[in-house]
Short mmCIF file of C-alpha atoms and ligand atoms in Angstrom, two decimals:
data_model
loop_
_atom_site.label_atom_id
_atom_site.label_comp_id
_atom_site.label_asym_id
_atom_site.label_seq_id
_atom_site.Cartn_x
_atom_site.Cartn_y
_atom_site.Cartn_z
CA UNK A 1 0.00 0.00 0.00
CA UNK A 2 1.40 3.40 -0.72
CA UNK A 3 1.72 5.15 2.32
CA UNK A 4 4.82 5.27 4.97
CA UNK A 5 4.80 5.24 8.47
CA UNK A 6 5.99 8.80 8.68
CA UNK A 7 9.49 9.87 8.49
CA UNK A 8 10.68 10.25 12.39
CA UNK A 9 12.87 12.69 14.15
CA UNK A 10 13.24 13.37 17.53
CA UNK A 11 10.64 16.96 16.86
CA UNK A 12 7.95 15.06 14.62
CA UNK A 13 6.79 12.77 12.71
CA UNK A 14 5.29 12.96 9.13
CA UNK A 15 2.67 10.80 9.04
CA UNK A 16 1.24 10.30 4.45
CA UNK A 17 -1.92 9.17 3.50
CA UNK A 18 -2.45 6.96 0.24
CA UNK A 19 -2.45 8.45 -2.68
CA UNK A 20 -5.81 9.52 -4.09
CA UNK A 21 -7.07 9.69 -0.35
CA UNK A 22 -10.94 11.74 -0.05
CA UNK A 23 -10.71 14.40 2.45
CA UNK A 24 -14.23 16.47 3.01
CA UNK A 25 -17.10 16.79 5.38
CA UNK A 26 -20.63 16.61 5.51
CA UNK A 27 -23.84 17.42 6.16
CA UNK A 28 -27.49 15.82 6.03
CA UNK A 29 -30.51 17.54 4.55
CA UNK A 30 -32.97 18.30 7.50
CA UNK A 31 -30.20 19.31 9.68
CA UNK A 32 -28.76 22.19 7.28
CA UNK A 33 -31.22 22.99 4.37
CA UNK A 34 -33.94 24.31 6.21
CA UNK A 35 -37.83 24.39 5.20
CA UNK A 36 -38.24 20.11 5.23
CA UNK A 37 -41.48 18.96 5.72
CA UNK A 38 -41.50 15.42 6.96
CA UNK A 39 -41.86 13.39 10.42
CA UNK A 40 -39.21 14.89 12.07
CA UNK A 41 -40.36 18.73 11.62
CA UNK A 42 -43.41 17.46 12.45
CA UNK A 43 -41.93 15.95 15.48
CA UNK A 44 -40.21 18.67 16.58
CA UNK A 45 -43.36 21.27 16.74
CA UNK A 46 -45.38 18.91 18.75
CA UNK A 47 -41.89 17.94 21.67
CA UNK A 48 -40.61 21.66 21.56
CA UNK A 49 -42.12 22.39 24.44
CA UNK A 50 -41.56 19.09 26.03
CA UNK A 51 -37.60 19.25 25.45
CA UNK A 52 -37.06 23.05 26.37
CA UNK A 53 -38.69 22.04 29.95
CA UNK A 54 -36.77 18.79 30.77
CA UNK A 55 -33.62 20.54 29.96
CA UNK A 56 -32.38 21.64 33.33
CA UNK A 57 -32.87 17.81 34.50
CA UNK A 58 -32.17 16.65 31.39
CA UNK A 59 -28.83 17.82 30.63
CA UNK A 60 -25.91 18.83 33.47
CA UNK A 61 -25.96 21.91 34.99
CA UNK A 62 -22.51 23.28 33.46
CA UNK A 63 -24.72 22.50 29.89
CA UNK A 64 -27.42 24.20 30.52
CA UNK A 65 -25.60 27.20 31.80
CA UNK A 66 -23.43 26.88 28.99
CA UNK A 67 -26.07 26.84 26.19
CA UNK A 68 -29.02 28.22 28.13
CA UNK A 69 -30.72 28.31 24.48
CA UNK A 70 -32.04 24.73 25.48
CA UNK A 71 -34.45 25.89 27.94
CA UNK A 72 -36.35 27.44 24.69
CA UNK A 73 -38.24 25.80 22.61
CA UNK A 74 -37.31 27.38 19.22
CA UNK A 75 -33.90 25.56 19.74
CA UNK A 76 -35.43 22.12 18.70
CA UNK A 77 -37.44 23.52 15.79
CA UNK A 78 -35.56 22.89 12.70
CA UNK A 79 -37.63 25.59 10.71
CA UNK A 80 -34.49 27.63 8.37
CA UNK A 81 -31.65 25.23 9.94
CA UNK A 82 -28.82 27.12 8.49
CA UNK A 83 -30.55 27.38 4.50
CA UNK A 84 -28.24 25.57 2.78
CA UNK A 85 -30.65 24.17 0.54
CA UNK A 86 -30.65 28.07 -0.85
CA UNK A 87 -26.61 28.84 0.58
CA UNK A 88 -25.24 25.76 -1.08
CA UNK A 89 -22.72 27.11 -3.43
CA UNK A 90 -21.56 29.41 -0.40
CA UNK A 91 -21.00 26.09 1.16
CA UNK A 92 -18.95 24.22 -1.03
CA UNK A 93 -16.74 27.39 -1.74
CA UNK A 94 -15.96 27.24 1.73
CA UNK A 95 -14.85 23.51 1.80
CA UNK A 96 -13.00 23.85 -1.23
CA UNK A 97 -11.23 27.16 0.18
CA UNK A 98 -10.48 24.52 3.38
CA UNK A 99 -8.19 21.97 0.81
CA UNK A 100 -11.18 19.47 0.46
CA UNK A 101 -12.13 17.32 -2.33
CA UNK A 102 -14.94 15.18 -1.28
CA UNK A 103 -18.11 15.90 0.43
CA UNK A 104 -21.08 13.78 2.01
CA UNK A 105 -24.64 15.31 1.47
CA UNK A 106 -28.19 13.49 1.94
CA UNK A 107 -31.11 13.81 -0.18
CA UNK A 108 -34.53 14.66 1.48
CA UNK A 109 -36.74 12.21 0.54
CA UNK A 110 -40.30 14.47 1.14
CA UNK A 111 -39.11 16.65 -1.22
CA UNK A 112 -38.33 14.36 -3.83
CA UNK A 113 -41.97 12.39 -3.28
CA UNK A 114 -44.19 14.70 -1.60
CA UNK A 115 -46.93 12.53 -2.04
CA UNK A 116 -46.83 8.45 -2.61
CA UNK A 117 -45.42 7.88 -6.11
CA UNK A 118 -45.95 11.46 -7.38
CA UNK A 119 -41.87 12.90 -7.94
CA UNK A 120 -41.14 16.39 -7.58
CA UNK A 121 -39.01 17.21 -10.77
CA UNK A 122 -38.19 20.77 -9.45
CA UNK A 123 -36.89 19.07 -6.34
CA UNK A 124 -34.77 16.77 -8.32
CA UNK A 125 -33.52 19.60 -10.53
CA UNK A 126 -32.34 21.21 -7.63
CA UNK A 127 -30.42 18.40 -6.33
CA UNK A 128 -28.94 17.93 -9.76
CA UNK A 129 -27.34 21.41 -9.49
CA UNK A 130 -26.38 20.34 -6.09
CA UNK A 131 -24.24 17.58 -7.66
CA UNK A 132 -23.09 19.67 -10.34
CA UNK A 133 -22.01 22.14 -7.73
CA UNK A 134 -19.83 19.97 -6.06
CA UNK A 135 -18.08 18.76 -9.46
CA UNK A 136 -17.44 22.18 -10.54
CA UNK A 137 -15.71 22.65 -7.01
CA UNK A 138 -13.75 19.10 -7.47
CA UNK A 139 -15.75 17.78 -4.04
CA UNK A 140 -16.55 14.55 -4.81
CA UNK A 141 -19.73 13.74 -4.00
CA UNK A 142 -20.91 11.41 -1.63
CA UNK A 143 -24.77 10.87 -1.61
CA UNK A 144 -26.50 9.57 0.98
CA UNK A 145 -30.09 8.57 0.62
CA UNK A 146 -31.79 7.92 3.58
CA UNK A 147 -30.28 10.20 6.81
CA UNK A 148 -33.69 9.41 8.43
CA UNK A 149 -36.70 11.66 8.79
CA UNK A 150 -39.53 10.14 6.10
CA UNK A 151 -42.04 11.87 4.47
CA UNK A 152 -45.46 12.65 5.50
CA UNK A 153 -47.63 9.93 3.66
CA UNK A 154 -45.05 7.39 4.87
CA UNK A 155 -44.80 7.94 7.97
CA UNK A 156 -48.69 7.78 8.17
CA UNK A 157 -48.44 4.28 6.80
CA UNK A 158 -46.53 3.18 9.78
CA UNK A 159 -42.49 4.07 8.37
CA UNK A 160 -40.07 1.85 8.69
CA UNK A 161 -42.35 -1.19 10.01
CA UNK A 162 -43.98 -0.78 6.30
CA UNK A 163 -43.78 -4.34 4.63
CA UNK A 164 -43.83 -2.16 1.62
CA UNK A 165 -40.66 -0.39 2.84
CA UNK A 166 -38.16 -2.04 0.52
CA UNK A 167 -40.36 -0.87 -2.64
CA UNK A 168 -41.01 2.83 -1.72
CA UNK A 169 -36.91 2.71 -1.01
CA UNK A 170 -36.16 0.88 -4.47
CA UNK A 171 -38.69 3.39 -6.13
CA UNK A 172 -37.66 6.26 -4.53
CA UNK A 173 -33.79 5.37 -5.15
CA UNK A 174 -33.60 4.53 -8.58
CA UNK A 175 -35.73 7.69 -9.47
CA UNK A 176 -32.11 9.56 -7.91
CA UNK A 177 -30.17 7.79 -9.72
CA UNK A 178 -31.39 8.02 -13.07
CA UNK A 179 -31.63 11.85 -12.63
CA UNK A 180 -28.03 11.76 -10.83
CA UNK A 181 -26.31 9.75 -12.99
CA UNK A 182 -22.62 10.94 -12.35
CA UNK A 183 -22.46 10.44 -8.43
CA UNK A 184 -19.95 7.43 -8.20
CA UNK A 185 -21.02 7.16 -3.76
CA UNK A 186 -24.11 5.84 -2.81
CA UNK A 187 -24.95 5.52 1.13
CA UNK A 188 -28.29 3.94 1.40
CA UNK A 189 -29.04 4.58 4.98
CA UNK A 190 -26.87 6.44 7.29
CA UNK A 191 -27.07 4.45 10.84
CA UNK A 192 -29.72 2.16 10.32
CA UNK A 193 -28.56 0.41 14.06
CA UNK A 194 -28.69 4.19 15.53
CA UNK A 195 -31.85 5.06 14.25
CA UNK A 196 -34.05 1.86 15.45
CA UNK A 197 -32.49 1.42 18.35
CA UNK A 198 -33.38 5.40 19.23
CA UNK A 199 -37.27 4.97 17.64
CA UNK A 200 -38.25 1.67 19.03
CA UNK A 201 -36.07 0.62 21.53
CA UNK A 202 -35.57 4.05 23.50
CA UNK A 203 -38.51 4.80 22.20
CA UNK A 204 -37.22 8.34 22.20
CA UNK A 205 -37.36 9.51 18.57
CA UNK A 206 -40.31 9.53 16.14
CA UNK A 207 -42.62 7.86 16.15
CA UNK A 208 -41.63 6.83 19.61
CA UNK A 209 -42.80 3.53 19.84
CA UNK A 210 -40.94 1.18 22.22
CA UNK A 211 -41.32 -2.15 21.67
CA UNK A 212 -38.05 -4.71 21.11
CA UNK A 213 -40.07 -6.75 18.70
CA UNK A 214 -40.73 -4.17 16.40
CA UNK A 215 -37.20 -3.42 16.63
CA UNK A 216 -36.56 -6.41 15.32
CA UNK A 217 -38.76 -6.36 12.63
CA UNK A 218 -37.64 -2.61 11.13
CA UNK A 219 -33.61 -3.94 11.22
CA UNK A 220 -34.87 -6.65 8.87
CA UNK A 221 -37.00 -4.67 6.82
CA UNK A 222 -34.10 -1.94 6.18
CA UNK A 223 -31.68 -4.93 5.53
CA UNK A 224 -34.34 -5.82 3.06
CA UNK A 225 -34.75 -2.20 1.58
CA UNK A 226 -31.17 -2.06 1.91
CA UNK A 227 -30.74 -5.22 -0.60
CA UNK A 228 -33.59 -3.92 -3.18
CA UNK A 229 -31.97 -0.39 -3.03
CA UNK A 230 -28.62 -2.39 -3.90
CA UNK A 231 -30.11 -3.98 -6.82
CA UNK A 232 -32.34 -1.34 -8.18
CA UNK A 233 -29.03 0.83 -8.57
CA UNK A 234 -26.71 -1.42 -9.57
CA UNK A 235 -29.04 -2.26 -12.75
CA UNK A 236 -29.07 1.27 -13.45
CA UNK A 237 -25.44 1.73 -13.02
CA UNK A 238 -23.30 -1.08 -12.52
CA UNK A 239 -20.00 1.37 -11.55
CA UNK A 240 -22.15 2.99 -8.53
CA UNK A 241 -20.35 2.15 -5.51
CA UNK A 242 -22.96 1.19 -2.92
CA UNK A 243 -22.74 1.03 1.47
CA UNK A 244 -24.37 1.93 4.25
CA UNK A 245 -22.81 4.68 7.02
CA UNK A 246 -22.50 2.08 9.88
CA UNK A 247 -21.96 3.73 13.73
CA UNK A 248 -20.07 0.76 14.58
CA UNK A 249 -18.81 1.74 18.47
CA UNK A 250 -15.29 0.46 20.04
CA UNK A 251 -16.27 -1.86 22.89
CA UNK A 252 -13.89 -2.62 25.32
CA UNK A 253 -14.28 -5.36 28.25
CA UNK A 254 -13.89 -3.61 32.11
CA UNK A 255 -10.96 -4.62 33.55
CA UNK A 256 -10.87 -7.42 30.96
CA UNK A 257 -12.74 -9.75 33.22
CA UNK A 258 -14.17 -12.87 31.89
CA UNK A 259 -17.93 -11.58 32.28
CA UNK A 260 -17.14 -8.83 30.54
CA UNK A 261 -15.93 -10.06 27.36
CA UNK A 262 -18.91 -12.42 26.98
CA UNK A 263 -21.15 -9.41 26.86
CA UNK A 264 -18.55 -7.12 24.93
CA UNK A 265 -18.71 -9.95 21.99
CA UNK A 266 -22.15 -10.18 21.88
CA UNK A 267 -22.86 -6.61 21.66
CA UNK A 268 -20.19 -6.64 19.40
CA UNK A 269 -21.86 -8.68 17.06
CA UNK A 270 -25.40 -7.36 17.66
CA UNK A 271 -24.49 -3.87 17.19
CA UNK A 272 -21.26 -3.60 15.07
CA UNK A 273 -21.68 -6.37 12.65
CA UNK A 274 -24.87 -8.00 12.26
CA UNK A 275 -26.47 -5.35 9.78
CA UNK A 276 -22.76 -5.25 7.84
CA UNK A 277 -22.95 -9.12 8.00
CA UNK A 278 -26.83 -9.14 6.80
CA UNK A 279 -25.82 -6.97 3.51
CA UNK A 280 -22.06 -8.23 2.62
CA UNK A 281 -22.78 -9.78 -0.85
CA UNK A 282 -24.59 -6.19 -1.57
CA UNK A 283 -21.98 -3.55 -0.33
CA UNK A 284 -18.96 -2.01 -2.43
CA UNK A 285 -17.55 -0.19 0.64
CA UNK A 286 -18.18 0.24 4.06
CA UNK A 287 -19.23 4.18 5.35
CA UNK A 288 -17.95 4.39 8.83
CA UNK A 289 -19.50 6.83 11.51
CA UNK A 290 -17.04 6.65 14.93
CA UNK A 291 -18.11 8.58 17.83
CA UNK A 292 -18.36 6.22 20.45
CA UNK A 293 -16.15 4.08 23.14
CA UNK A 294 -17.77 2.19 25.64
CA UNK A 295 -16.44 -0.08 28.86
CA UNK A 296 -18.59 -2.91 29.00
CA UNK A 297 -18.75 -3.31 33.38
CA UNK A 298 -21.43 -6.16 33.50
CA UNK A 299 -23.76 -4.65 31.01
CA UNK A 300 -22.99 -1.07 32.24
CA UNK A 301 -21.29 1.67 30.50
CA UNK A 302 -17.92 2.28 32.67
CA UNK A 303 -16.15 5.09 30.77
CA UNK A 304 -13.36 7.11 32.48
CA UNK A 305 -14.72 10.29 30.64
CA UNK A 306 -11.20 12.19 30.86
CA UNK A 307 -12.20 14.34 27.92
CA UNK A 308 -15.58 15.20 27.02
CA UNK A 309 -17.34 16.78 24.67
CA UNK A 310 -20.34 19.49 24.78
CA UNK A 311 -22.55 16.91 24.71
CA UNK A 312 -20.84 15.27 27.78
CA UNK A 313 -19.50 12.68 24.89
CA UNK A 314 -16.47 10.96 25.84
CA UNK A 315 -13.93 11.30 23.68
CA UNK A 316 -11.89 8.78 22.32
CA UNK A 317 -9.69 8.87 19.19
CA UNK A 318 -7.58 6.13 19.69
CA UNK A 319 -10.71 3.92 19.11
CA UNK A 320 -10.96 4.05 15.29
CA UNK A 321 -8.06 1.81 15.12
CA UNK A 322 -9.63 -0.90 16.96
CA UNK A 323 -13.31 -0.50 14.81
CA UNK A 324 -11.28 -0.34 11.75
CA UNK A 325 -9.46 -3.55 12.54
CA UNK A 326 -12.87 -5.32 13.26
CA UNK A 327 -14.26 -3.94 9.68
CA UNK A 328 -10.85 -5.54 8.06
CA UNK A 329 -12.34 -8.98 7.44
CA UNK A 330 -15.46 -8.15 5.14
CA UNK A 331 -12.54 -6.85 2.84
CA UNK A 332 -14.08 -4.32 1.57
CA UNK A 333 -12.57 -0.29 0.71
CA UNK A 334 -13.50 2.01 4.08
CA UNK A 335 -14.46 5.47 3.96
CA UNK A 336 -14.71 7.46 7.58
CA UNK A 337 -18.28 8.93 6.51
CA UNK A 338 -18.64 10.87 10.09
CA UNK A 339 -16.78 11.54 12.74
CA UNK A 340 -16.43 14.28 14.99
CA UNK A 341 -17.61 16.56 17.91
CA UNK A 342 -19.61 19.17 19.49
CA UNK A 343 -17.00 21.98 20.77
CA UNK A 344 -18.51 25.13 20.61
CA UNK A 345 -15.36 26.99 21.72
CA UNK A 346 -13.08 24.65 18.87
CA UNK A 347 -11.04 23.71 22.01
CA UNK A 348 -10.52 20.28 21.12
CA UNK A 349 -11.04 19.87 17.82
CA UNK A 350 -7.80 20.11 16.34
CA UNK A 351 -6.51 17.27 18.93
CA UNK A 352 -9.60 15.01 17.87
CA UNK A 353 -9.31 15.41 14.36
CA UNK A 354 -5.32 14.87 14.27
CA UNK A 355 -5.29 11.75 16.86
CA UNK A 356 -8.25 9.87 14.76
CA UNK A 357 -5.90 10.69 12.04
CA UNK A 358 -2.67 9.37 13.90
CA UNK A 359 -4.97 6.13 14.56
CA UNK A 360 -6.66 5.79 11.40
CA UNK A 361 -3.07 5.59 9.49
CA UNK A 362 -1.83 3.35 12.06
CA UNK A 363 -4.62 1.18 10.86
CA UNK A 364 -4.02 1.48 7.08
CA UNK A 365 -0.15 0.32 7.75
CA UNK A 366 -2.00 -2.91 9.14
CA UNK A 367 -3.62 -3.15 6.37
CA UNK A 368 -7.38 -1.93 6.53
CA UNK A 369 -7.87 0.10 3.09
CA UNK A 370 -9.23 2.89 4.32
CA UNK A 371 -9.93 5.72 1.56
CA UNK A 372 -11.37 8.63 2.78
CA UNK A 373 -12.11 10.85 5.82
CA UNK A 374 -15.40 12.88 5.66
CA UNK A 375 -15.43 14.75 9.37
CA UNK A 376 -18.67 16.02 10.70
CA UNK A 377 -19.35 18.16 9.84
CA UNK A 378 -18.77 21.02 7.48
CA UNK A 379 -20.91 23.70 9.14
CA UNK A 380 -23.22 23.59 12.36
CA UNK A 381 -26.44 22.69 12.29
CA UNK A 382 -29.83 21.03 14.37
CA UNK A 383 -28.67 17.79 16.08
CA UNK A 384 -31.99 15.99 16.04
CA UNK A 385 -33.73 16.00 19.61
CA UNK A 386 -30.73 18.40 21.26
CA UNK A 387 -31.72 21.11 18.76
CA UNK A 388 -29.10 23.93 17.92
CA UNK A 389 -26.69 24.08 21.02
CA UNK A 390 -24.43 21.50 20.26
CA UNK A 391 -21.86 22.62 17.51
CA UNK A 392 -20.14 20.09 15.19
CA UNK A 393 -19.36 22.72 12.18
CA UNK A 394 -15.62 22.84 11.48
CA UNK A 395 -17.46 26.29 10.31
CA UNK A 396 -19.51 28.17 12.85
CA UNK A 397 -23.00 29.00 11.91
CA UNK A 398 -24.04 32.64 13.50
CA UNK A 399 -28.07 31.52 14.18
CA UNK A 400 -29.66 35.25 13.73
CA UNK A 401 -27.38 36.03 10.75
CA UNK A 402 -26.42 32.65 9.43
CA UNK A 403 -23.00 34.02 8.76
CA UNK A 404 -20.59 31.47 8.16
CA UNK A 405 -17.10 31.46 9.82
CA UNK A 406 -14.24 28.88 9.94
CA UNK A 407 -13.59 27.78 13.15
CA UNK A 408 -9.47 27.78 14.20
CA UNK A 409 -9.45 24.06 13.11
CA UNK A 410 -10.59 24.11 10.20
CA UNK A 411 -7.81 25.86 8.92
CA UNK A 412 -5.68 23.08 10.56
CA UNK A 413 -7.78 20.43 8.94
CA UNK A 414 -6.96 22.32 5.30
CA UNK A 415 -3.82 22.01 5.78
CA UNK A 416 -3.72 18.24 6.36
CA UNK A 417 -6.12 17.94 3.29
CA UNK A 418 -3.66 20.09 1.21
CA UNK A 419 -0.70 17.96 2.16
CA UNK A 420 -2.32 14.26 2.07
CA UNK A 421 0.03 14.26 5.52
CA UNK A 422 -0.27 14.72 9.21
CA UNK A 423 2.52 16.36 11.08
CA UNK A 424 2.67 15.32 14.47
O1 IFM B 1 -25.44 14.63 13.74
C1 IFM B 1 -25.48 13.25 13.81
C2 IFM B 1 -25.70 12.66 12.44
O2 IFM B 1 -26.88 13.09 11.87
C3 IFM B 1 -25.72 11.16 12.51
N1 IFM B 1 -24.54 10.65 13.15
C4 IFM B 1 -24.22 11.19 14.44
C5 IFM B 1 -24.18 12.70 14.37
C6 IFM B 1 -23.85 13.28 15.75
O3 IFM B 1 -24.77 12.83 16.68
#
């Protein structure tokens, strides 16, 4: 593979990527374009009020006096989100003026079908000049399909526990990508394991309905959309290169004991590979999402939390190596399709971004072929049930202006883009 393990001296280390290497960021549509119609906006208007007043039990006291914006409603209501489906091309200046060449959007699927089986061919057209956008900026583009809120008439129909699910996916997806014809990346779903387990296992996200069987039953009926997606594509255009964004987590056994790495193995399975293992004959490369390290202590979380994020995260670099090594057996091409934090005040950003990066290239010297890193994400935006507070934007969204401004390390992350190399 064509990458060293960085020339050494005693004052730093140069640490080269491959060749051809994607470096970007992204975004998903209801979090940044603003205006979406679907479940989730929905959602939002009727739990506003609901959210803003659990806040101050909710969240930690240094949070909430932090970002005192959650005690208000208006901070879960997506409404504008930062207008990007109209600031676009401001956008992807800014990422290309940051050294990137790739970059990870969604499509919103109530714009594209409104209304069951009737297509919006404005709404495509304007995706279409999305794409083009990001061509004429040399951003590769890396489309995701599904980055979960549905639209209206679905989500009447019951969503994702539809039997009819994998058709109104395979419909819906080869309409894309016969009008998109010259995006290369396809991501089906982004965190299909994330977004059941938070809908009907938490029963905390729309539609809220708690109940382990029907759990069950919507991870087999994505891996089943998942499939027909695959093959409605692929017979439109065999060169697409097809995967899911998996949030596979790094699991570690407490103290190693015995107990412990029963229960790390099995949730190992369960959560990290049985949807990747469910879809391998119908994947061209696996989209990673790594946020997440967990001590397994007898089927509690036991994190040492030394570092944390905004969001009382803990954070963990150093994990991607280990997730990366456990993705090395489907042997399949890896691209880091999320990771990042919320950091408000950019104060540990740069570290985070350059120790994944130290991590993620120890991995590709053992031999995981890891492509590209997309962080998350480009510019702030709503983070689902938290609202606005938490910011993951390597550029800073002002919310009453909307101005956009680079955060300090950004500028450090253009320079590692620029130079295909860390310098540690
Ligand atoms: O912002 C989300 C994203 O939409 C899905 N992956 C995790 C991110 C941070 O929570």
């Amino acid at each position: 593979m064509d990458i060293d393990n960085g020339i050494k001296n005693k004052e730093r280390a140069v640490l080269r990527f491959p060749a051809g290497f994607l470096w970007g960021s992204g975004t998903s549509a209801h979090q940044v374009e603003g205006c979406c119609i679907n479940d989730w906006s929905q959602w939002e208007k009727n739990n506003a009020n609901r959210l803003a007043n659990r806040a101050k039990t909710y969240w930690q006291e240094w949070q909430w006096k932090k970002f005192p914006e959650m005690l208000e409603p208006g901070n879960y209501i997506s409404d504008r989100a930062c207008d990007h489906y109209n600031r676009y091309e401001e956008d992807f200046d800014i990422a290309k003026s940051l050294g990137q060449n790739a970059h990870r959007i969604s499509i919103e699927w109530s714009r594209i079908e409104p209304e069951e089986g009737k297509f919006d061919e404005k709404e495509i057209g304007h995706y279409k000049k999305v794409i083009s956008a990001l061509r004429e900026r040399g951003l590769e583009p890396f489309v995701t399909i599904w980055h979960w809120p549905l639209p209206l008439w679905l989500a009447r129909q019951g969503g994702l526990t539809n039997e009819k699910l994998p058709f109104y996916f395979s419909r819906y997806a080869e309409k894309l990508v016969s009008a998109l014809g010259e995006v290369k990346f396809w991501i089906t779903f982004n965190e299909p394991e994330i977004y059941s387990f938070n809908c009907f296992l938490r029963g905390v996200w729309p539609p809220q309905k708690k109940n382990p069987v029907t759990y069950l039953s919507v991870i087999n009926n994505l891996i089943k959309a998942h499939k027909a997606i695959y093959s409605a594509i692929k017979k439109i255009n065999p060169a697409a290169q097809i995967g899911i964004a998996a949030h596979n987590v790094y699991f570690e056994a407490y103290k190693n004991r015995v107990i412990n790495r029963l229960l790390k193995k099995t949730i190992d399975w369960w959560w990290n590979y049985h949807f990747l293992n469910q879809i391998k004959d119908f994947q061209n490369f696996i989209g990673l999402n790594f946020y997440f390290h967990h001590r397994i202590n007898n089927g509690f979380r036991e994190n040492e939390n030394k570092i944390v994020s905004d969001l009382g995260w803990e954070l963990y670099p150093e994990g991607i190596y280990e997730v990366l090594i456990g993705l090395k057996k489907y042997n399949k091409s890896i691209y880091i399709t999320e990771n990042g934090l919320a950091d408000h005040e950019d104060k540990y950003r740069e570290w985070f971004i350059k120790e994944t990066l130290r991590s993620l290239h120890q991995a590709i010297a053992a031999g995981v072929d890891v492509r590209g890193y997309l962080h998350w994400s480009l510019i702030d935006f709503i983070e689902w049930d938290k609202g606005f507070w938490p910011r993951f934007g390597l550029v800073g969204v002002d919310r009453t202006t909307l101005a956009r401004t680079p955060r300090p390390s950004a500028l450090v992350y253009a320079g590692i883009c620029r130079n295909n190399s860390l310098t540690i």
